Amino acid sequence: TRASRGGNKPPSPPSANGSQAVGSEDTFILAVLERQLQRLRTLPKEEQRKALRSLLMQWHPDKNPGSRDQTTRVFQWIQNRKRELNL
């Protein structure tokens, strides 16, 4: 049936290396981060810089040694989106 094949489920956001994100947790995290990055675009440049730095530090792999693989993917994804959005 259509539901068993995924129905109208949107594709997972790509990870930093261009492959599909791993797991539904990554998909959720990247969706939340995408909304945060879109909101950053409305801030003055100085506030954008501070908020983006805070976000990058929160997801830095060295700050999260217990989940290094996931934080590396998310950190790289944030850096790529930063360049794409000209933040």
Short mmCIF file of C-alpha atoms in Angstrom, two decimals:
data_model
loop_
_atom_site.label_atom_id
_atom_site.label_comp_id
_atom_site.label_asym_id
_atom_site.label_seq_id
_atom_site.Cartn_x
_atom_site.Cartn_y
_atom_site.Cartn_z
CA THR A 1 0.00 0.00 0.00
CA ARG A 2 0.98 3.61 -0.32
CA ALA A 3 1.34 4.03 3.47
CA SER A 4 3.75 1.12 3.71
CA ARG A 5 5.92 2.70 0.98
CA GLY A 6 6.15 5.99 2.83
CA GLY A 7 3.11 7.75 1.40
CA ASN A 8 3.66 11.48 0.99
CA LYS A 9 6.50 11.58 3.46
CA PRO A 10 9.05 14.24 2.43
CA PRO A 11 12.62 13.10 1.83
CA SER A 12 15.13 13.48 4.63
CA PRO A 13 17.22 16.64 4.49
CA PRO A 14 20.70 15.94 3.14
CA SER A 15 23.54 15.67 5.59
CA ALA A 16 26.72 17.73 5.28
CA ASN A 17 28.39 15.23 2.96
CA GLY A 18 25.45 15.18 0.53
CA SER A 19 24.08 11.78 1.54
CA GLN A 20 20.72 11.33 3.24
CA ALA A 21 20.63 12.13 6.95
CA VAL A 22 20.75 9.07 9.17
CA GLY A 23 17.67 8.37 11.26
CA SER A 24 14.57 10.31 12.12
CA GLU A 25 16.34 12.08 14.98
CA ASP A 26 18.74 13.72 12.50
CA THR A 27 15.80 14.71 10.29
CA PHE A 28 14.05 16.36 13.22
CA ILE A 29 17.22 18.14 14.37
CA LEU A 30 17.98 19.47 10.89
CA ALA A 31 14.40 20.69 10.45
CA VAL A 32 14.56 22.60 13.76
CA LEU A 33 17.98 24.03 12.89
CA GLU A 34 16.75 25.10 9.45
CA ARG A 35 13.96 27.12 11.10
CA GLN A 36 16.49 28.68 13.49
CA LEU A 37 18.80 29.63 10.63
CA GLN A 38 15.93 31.17 8.68
CA ARG A 39 15.04 33.29 11.73
CA LEU A 40 18.68 34.38 12.05
CA ARG A 41 18.45 36.01 8.64
CA THR A 42 16.06 38.61 10.08
CA LEU A 43 18.50 39.72 12.80
CA PRO A 44 21.08 42.51 12.52
CA LYS A 45 24.50 41.24 11.39
CA GLU A 46 26.10 41.42 14.85
CA GLU A 47 23.26 39.44 16.44
CA GLN A 48 23.41 36.94 13.57
CA ARG A 49 27.10 36.42 14.23
CA LYS A 50 26.58 35.86 17.96
CA ALA A 51 23.61 33.52 17.53
CA LEU A 52 25.37 31.51 14.81
CA ARG A 53 28.51 31.17 16.90
CA SER A 54 26.42 29.96 19.84
CA LEU A 55 24.65 27.43 17.62
CA LEU A 56 27.95 26.15 16.21
CA MET A 57 29.45 25.82 19.68
CA GLN A 58 26.37 23.90 20.87
CA TRP A 59 26.83 21.37 18.04
CA HIS A 60 30.63 21.26 17.96
CA PRO A 61 31.83 17.62 18.06
CA ASP A 62 34.48 18.42 20.68
CA LYS A 63 31.74 19.70 23.01
CA ASN A 64 29.73 16.49 22.57
CA PRO A 65 32.17 13.56 22.71
CA GLY A 66 29.41 11.05 23.50
CA SER A 67 27.66 11.65 20.18
CA ARG A 68 30.57 12.66 17.96
CA ASP A 69 29.18 11.13 14.74
CA GLN A 70 25.85 12.92 14.98
CA THR A 71 27.29 16.24 16.09
CA THR A 72 29.87 16.12 13.30
CA ARG A 73 27.11 15.65 10.71
CA VAL A 74 24.99 18.43 12.22
CA PHE A 75 27.95 20.80 12.68
CA GLN A 76 29.01 20.36 9.05
CA TRP A 77 25.42 20.80 7.89
CA ILE A 78 25.17 24.10 9.83
CA GLN A 79 28.42 25.32 8.27
CA ASN A 80 27.18 24.46 4.77
CA ARG A 81 23.83 26.18 5.34
CA LYS A 82 25.66 29.21 6.74
CA ARG A 83 27.53 29.55 3.45
CA GLU A 84 24.40 28.93 1.37
CA LEU A 85 22.37 31.52 3.31
CA ASN A 86 25.25 34.04 3.36
CA LEU A 87 25.12 34.34 7.14
#
